[in-house]
Coordinates of C-alpha atoms and ligand atoms in Angstrom, one line a residue:
X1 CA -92.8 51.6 36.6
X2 CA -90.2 49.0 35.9
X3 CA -87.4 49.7 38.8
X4 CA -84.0 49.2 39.4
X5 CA -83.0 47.4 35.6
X6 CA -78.8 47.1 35.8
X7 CA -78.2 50.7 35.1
X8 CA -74.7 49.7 33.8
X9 CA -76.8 48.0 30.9
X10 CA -77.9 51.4 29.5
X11 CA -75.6 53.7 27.4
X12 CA -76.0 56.9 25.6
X13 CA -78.3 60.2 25.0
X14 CA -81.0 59.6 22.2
X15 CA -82.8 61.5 20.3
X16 CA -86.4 61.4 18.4
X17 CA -86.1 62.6 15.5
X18 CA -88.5 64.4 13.3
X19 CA -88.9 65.8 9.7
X20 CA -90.9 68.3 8.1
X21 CA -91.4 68.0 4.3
X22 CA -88.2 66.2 4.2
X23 CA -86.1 68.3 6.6
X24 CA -85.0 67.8 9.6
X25 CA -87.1 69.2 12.1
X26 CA -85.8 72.9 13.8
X27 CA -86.8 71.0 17.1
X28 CA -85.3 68.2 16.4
X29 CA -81.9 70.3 15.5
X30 CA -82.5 72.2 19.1
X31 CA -82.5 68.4 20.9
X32 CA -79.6 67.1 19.2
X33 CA -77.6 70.3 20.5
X34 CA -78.9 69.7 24.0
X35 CA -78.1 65.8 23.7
X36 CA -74.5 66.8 22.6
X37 CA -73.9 68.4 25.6
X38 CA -75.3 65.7 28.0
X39 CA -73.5 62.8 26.0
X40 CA -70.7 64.7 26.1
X41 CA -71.3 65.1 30.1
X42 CA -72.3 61.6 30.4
X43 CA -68.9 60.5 27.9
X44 CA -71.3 59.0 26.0
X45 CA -72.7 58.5 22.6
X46 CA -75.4 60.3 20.9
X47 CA -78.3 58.9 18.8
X48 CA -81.0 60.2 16.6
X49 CA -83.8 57.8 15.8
X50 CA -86.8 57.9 13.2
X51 CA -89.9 56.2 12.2
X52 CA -89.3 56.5 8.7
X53 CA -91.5 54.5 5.4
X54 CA -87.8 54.2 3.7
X55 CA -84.6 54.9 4.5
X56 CA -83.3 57.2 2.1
X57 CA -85.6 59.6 3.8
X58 CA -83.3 60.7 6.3
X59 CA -82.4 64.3 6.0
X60 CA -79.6 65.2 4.5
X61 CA -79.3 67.8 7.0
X62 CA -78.3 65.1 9.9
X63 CA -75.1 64.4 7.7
X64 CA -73.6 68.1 9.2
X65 CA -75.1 67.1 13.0
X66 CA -73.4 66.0 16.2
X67 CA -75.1 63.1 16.5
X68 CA -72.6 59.8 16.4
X69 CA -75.5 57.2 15.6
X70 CA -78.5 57.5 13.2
X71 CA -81.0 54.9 13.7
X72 CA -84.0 53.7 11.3
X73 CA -87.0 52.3 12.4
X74 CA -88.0 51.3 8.9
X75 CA -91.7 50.7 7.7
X76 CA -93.3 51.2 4.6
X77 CA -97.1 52.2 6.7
X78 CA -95.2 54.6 8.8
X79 CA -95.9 57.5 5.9
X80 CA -98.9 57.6 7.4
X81 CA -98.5 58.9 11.1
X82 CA -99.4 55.3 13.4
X83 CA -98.4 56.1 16.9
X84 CA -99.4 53.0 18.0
X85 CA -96.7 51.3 15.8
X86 CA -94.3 53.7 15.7
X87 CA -93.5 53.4 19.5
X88 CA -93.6 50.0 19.4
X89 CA -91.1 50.1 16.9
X90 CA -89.0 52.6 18.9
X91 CA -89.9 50.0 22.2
X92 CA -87.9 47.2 20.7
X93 CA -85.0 49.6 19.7
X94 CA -85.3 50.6 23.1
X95 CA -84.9 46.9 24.4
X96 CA -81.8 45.9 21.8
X97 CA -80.2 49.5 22.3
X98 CA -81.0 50.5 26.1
X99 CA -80.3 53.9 25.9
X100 CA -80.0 55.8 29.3
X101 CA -81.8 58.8 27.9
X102 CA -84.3 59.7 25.8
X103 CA -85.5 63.3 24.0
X104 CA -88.5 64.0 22.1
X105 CA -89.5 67.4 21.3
X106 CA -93.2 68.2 22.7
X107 CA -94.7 68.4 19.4
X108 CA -98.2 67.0 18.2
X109 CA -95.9 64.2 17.0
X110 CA -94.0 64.0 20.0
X111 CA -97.0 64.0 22.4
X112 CA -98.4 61.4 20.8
X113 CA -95.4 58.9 20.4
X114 CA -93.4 59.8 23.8
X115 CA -96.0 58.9 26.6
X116 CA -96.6 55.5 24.3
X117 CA -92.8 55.1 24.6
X118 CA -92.9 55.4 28.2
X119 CA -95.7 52.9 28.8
X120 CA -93.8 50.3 26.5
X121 CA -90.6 50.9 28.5
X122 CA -92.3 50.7 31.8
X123 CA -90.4 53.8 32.8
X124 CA -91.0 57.9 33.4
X125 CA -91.7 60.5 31.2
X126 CA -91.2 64.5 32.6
X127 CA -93.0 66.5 29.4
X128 CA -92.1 70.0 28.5
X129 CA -89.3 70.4 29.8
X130 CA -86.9 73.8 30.2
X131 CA -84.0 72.7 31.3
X132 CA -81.9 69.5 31.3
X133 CA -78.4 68.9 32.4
X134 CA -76.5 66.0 34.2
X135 CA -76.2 65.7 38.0
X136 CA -72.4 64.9 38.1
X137 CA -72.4 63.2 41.7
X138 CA -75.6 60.6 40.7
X139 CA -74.9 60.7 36.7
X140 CA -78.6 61.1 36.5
X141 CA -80.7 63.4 34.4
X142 CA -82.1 66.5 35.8
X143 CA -85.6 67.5 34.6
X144 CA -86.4 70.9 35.1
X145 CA -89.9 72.1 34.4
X146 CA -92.4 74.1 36.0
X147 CA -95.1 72.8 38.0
X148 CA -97.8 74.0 40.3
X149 CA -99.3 76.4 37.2
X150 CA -96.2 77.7 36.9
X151 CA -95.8 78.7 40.5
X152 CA -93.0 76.3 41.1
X153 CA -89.8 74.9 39.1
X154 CA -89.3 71.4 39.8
X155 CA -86.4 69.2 39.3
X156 CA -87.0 65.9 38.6
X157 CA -85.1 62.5 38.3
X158 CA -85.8 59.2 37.1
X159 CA -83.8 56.9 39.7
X160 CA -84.5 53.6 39.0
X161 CA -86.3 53.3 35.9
X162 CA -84.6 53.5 32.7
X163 CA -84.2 55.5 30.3
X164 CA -84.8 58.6 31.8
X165 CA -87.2 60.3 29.2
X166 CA -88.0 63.5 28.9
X167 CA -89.9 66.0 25.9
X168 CA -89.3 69.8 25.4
X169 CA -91.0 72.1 23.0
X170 CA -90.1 73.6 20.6
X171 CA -87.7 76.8 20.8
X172 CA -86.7 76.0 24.4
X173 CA -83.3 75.5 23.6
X174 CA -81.3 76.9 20.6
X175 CA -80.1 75.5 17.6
X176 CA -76.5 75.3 18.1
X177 CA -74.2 77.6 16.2
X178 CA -70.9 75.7 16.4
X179 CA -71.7 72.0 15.7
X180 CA -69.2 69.2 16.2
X181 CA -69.6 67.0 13.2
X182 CA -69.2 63.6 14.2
X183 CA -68.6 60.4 12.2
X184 CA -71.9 58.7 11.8
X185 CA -73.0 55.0 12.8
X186 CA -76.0 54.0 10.6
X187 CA -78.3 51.6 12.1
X188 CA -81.2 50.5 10.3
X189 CA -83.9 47.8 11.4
X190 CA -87.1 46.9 9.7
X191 CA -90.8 46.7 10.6
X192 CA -93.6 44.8 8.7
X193 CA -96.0 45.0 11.4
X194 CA -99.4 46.6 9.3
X195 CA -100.3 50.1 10.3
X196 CA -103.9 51.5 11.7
X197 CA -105.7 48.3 11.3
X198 CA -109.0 49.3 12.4
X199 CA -109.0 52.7 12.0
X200 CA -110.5 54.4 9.2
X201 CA -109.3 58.2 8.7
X202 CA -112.9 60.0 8.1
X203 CA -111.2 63.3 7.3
X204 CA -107.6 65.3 7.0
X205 CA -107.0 69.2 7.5
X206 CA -104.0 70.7 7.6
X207 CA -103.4 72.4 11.5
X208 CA -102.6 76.7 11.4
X209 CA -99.1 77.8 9.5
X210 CA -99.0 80.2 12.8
X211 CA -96.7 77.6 14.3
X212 CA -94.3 78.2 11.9
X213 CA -94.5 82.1 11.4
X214 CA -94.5 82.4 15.1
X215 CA -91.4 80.6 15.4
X216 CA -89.3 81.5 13.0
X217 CA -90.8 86.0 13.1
X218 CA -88.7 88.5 14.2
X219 CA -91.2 90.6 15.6
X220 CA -93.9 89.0 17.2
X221 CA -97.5 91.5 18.1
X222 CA -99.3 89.4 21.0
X223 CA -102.7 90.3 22.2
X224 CA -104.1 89.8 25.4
X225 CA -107.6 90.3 27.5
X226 CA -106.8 93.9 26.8
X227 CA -107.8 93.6 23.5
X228 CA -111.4 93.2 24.3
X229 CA -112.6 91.4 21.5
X230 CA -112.1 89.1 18.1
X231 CA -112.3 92.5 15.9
X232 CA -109.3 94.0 17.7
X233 CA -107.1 91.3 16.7
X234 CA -107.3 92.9 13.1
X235 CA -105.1 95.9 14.6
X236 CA -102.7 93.7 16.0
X237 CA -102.6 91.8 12.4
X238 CA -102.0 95.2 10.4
X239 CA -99.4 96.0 12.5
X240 CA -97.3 92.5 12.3
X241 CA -98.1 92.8 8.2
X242 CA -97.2 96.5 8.4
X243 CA -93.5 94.9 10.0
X244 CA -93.7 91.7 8.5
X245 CA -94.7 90.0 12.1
X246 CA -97.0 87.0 13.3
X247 CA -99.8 87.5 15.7
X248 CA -99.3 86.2 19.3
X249 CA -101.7 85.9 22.0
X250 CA -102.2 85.0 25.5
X251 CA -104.5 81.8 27.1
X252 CA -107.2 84.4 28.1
X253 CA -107.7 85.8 24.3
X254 CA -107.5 82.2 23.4
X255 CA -109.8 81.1 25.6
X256 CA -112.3 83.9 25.3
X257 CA -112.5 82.2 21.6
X258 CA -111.1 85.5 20.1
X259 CA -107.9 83.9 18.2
X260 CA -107.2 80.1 17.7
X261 CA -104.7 78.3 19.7
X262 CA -102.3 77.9 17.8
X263 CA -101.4 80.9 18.4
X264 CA -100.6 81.0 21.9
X265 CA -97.7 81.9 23.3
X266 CA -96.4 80.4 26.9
X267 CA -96.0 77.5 29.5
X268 CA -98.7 75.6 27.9
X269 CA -98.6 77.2 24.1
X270 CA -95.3 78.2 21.9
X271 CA -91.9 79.3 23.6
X272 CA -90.9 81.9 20.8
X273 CA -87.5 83.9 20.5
X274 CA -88.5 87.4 18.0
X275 CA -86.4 89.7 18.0
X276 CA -88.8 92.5 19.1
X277 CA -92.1 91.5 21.1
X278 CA -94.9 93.7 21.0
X279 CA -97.6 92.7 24.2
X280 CA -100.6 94.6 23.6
X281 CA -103.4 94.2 26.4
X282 CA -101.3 91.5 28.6
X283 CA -100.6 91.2 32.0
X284 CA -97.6 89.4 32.3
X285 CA -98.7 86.5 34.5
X286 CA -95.9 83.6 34.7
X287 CA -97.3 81.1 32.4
X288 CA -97.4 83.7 29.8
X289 CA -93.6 85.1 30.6
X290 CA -93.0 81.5 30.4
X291 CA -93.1 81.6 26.2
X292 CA -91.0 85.1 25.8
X293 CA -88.2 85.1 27.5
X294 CA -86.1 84.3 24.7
X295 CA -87.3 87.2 23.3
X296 CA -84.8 90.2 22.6
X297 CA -86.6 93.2 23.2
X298 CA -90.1 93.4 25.1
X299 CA -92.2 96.6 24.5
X300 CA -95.5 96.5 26.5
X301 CA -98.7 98.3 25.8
X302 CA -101.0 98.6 28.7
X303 CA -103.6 100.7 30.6
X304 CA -102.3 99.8 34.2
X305 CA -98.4 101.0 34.5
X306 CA -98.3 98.2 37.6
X307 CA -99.2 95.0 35.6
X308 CA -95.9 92.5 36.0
X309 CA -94.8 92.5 31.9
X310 CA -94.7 96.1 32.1
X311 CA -92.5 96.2 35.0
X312 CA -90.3 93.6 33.1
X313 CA -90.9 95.2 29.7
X314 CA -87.7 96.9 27.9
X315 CA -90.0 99.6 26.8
X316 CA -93.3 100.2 28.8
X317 CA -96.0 102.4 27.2
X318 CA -98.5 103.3 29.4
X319 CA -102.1 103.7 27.1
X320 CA -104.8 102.6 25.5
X321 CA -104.0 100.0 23.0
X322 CA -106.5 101.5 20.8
X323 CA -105.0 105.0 21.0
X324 CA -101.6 103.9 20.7
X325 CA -101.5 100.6 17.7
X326 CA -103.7 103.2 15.4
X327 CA -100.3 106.3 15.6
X328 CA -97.8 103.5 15.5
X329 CA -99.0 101.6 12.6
X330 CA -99.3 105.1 10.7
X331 CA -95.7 106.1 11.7
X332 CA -94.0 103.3 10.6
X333 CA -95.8 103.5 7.2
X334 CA -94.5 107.5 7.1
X335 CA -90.9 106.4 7.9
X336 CA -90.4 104.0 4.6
Ligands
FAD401 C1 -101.6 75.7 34.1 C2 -101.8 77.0 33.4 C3 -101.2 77.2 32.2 C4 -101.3 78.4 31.6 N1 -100.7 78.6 30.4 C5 -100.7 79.8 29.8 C6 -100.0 80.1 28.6 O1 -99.4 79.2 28.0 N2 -100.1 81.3 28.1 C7 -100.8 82.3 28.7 O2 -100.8 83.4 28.1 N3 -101.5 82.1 29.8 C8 -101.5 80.9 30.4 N4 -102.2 80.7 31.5 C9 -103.1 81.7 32.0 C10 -102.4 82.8 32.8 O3 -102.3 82.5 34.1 C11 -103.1 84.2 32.7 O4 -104.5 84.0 33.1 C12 -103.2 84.8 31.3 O5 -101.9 84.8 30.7 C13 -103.7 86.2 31.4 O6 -103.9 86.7 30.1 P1 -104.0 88.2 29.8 O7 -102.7 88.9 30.2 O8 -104.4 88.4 28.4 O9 -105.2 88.7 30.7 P2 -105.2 89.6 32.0 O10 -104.4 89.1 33.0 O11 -106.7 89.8 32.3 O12 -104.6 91.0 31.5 C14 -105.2 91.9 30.6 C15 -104.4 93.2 30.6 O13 -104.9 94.1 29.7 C16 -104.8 95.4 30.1 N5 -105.7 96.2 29.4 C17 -107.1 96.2 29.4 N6 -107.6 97.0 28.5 C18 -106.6 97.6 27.8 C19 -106.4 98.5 26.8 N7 -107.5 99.0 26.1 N8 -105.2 98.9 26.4 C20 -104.1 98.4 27.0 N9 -104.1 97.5 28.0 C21 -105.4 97.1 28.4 C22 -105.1 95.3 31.6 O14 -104.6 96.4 32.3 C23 -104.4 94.0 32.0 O15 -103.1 94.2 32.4 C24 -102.1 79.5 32.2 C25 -102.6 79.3 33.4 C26 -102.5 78.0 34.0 C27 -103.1 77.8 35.4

C-alpha cells in the first residue's frame, strides 16, 4: 500500500456508478444517499462516476440526485463489461481527481472493478460493508463490517493510503426519500485503449432474475435446513406465488445444492428489506440475521421453539413446516 500521499491533495466522496438497462442502478441510488451524507460531513463534494461506451448513456435518473459532479469515463469497448480497462480508466481519474473516498456497491460488477481499483491506487479496499460514517476528530472514514464469520463487527480506517475505498451491497442502506438536488458538474474524459484483447468470450447466460424479485418483494418465504430437501422448496414457492413473494433461503439449503445461490439471503448473500419475512426451517444463526434485518415483520416457522430467529421472530410458530405451509397456503386462498 502506497502511504502517507499529502492527504490535503484529496477532496470529495465518489461514487461508482452503475446502470441496469439504462437506469441508474437501485444500488447505486442507495450509495449516492450514503455519500451525501459523508460529503456533507466531510463539507465536501460528491461525485458519481461511470464506465460508459457513450455519453448520452447517463441515466436520466442522476439529473434528480444529490450528487454535485457526474463523471464519464468514456469508451466505445466498454458496452462490453472489461474490468481490466474499466479500472484503469477509473485509475487515471483517480490520479487527476484524487478523491478522498470512494464507494462501489458489492455487486458482480462492483467486485470485479473495486479490488482492480484498489491495486491501481495502491491503496485499501474494506468490501461489504454495513456501515460508514465520518470520524469527526481524524476526518477519516469509518468502515464498519463484520468479521470473524460474523462473530465480530469491526471498524476499520484507511490512515495513510488514499482514497479510502470501500463496497457495500446492495439494500444495506436505503434509497433516500428526501433528495437534495444539486446543480451538476459534467466531466467527461475519453478512452481509446482496445477492450479484452486476448480474450475470447466462449459463451453468455444471463445470471437468476431472483436478485431482483428478492429485492424489490414484499414478502419474502426463506427456506432453511429445515426444509429437508430440493422438493420442499416447491411449498415454499406456492406460497410466495400464492402472496406474490420470492423464495429466499439460507447458506445450508444453498449449500446442500437444494436452491441456487442466488437466492441466498445474508452476510455473504442478499441483504433484503420485505415487508413480511416468512423463515421456514431456519435457525437464525448471525450470518443469516445478517440479510433480514431490514425486514418489517419476521414470522418464523420451526420445530425447536429455542432456535435464535424464533426468539427474535415477531411471530414464532412452533411446528412442522410441513404441517403448517400446507393450512396456510389453503387459508389465504379461502380469504380472497
Ligand atoms: C463466513 C460465513 C458466512 C456465512 N454466510 C451466510 C449467509 O449469507 N447466509 C446464511 O444463511 N448462512 C450463512 N452462513 C452459515 C450460517 O452460519 C448457518 O450455518 C446457516 O445460516 C444455517 O442455516 P439453517 O438455519 O438453514 O440451518 P440450521 O442451523 O441447521 O437450522 C435448521 C433449522 O430447521 C429446523 N427444522 C428442522 N426440521 C424442521 C421442520 N420440519 N419444520 C420446521 N423447522 C424445522 C431446526 O429446528 C433448525 O432450527 C455463513 C457462515 C459463515 C462461517
Amino acid at each position: 500500500m502506497k502511504t502517507n500521499p499529502d492527504h490535503s491533495l484529496y477532496n470529495n466522496v465518489w461514487v461508482l456508478g452503475e446502470t441496469t438497462d439504462g437506469h441508474i442502478a437501485d444500488v447505486t441510488l442507495e450509495l449516492i444517499g450514503i455519500g451525501r451524507a459523508l460529503a456533507d460531513k466531510k463539507k465536501s463534494r460528491l461525485a458519481c462516476v461511470f464506465c460508459l461506451e457513450n455519453r448520452n448513456l447517463v441515466p436520466a435518473e442522476l439529473s434528480g440526485s444529490s450528487a454535485d459532479i457526474i463523471i464519464v469515463a468514456e469508451n466505445d469497448d466498454f458496452k462490453n463489461f472489461c474490468e481490466e480497462e474499466m479500472s484503469q480508466a477509473v485509475h487515471c481519474l483517480i490520479r487527476e481527481f484524487r478523491p478522498e473516498i470512494f464507494l462501489s456497491g458489492a455487486t458482480s460488477r462492483g467486485r470485479a472493478l473495486a479490488p482492480r481499483i484498489a491495486v491501481l491506487a495502491e491503496t485499501g479496499l474494506t468490501a461489504d460493508c454495513t456501515g460508514l460514517d465520518i470520524d469527526l476528530n481524524s476526518g477519516l472514514l469509518f468502515q464498519t463490517r463484520p468479521a470473524f464469520g460474523g462473530n465480530l463487527i469491526a471498524t476499520i480506517k484507511t490512515e495513510n493510503a488514499r482514497p479510502q475505498m470501500a463496497t457495500v451491497r446492495p439494500g444495506v442502506f436505503i434509497k433516500p426519500a428526501d433528495v437534495k438536488k444539486t446543480e451538476k458538474e459534467i466531466i467527461i474524459r475519453q478512452f481509446r485503449s482496445a477492450c479484452g484483447q486476448g480474450k475470447i468470450i466462449i459463451s453468455r447466460s444471463e445470471i437468476s432474475a431472483a436478485d431482483n424479485r428478492l429485492k424489490d418483494a414484499h414478502f419474502i418465504i426463506a427456506g432453511g435446513r429445515g426444509v429437508k430437501n430440493k422438493e420442499g422448496f416447491d411449498l415454499l414457492k406456492k406460497l410466495a406465488d400464492t402472496v406474490g413473494g420470492a423464495v429466499g433461503a439460507t447458506r445450508a439449503a444453498v449449500d446442500l445444492g437444494w436452491i441456487p445461490c442466488s437466492h441466498q439471503i445474508g452476510q455473504t448473500g442478499h441483504t433484503v428489506r420485505p415487508r413480511v419475512y416468512i423463515a421456514c426451517g431456519i435457525s437464525g444463526q448471525v450470518q443469516h440475521i445478517a440479510g433480514i434485518q431490514g425486514a418489517s415483520l419476521i414470522i418464523a416457522i420451526n420445530k425447536d421453539p429455542e432456535a435464535p430467529l424464533m426468539k427474535m421472530a415477531d411471530l414464532a410458530c412452533t411446528g412442522d413446516l410441513y404441517d403448517i405451509l400446507p393450512e396456510l397456503i389453503e387459508k389465504i386462498k379461502n380469504c380472497r
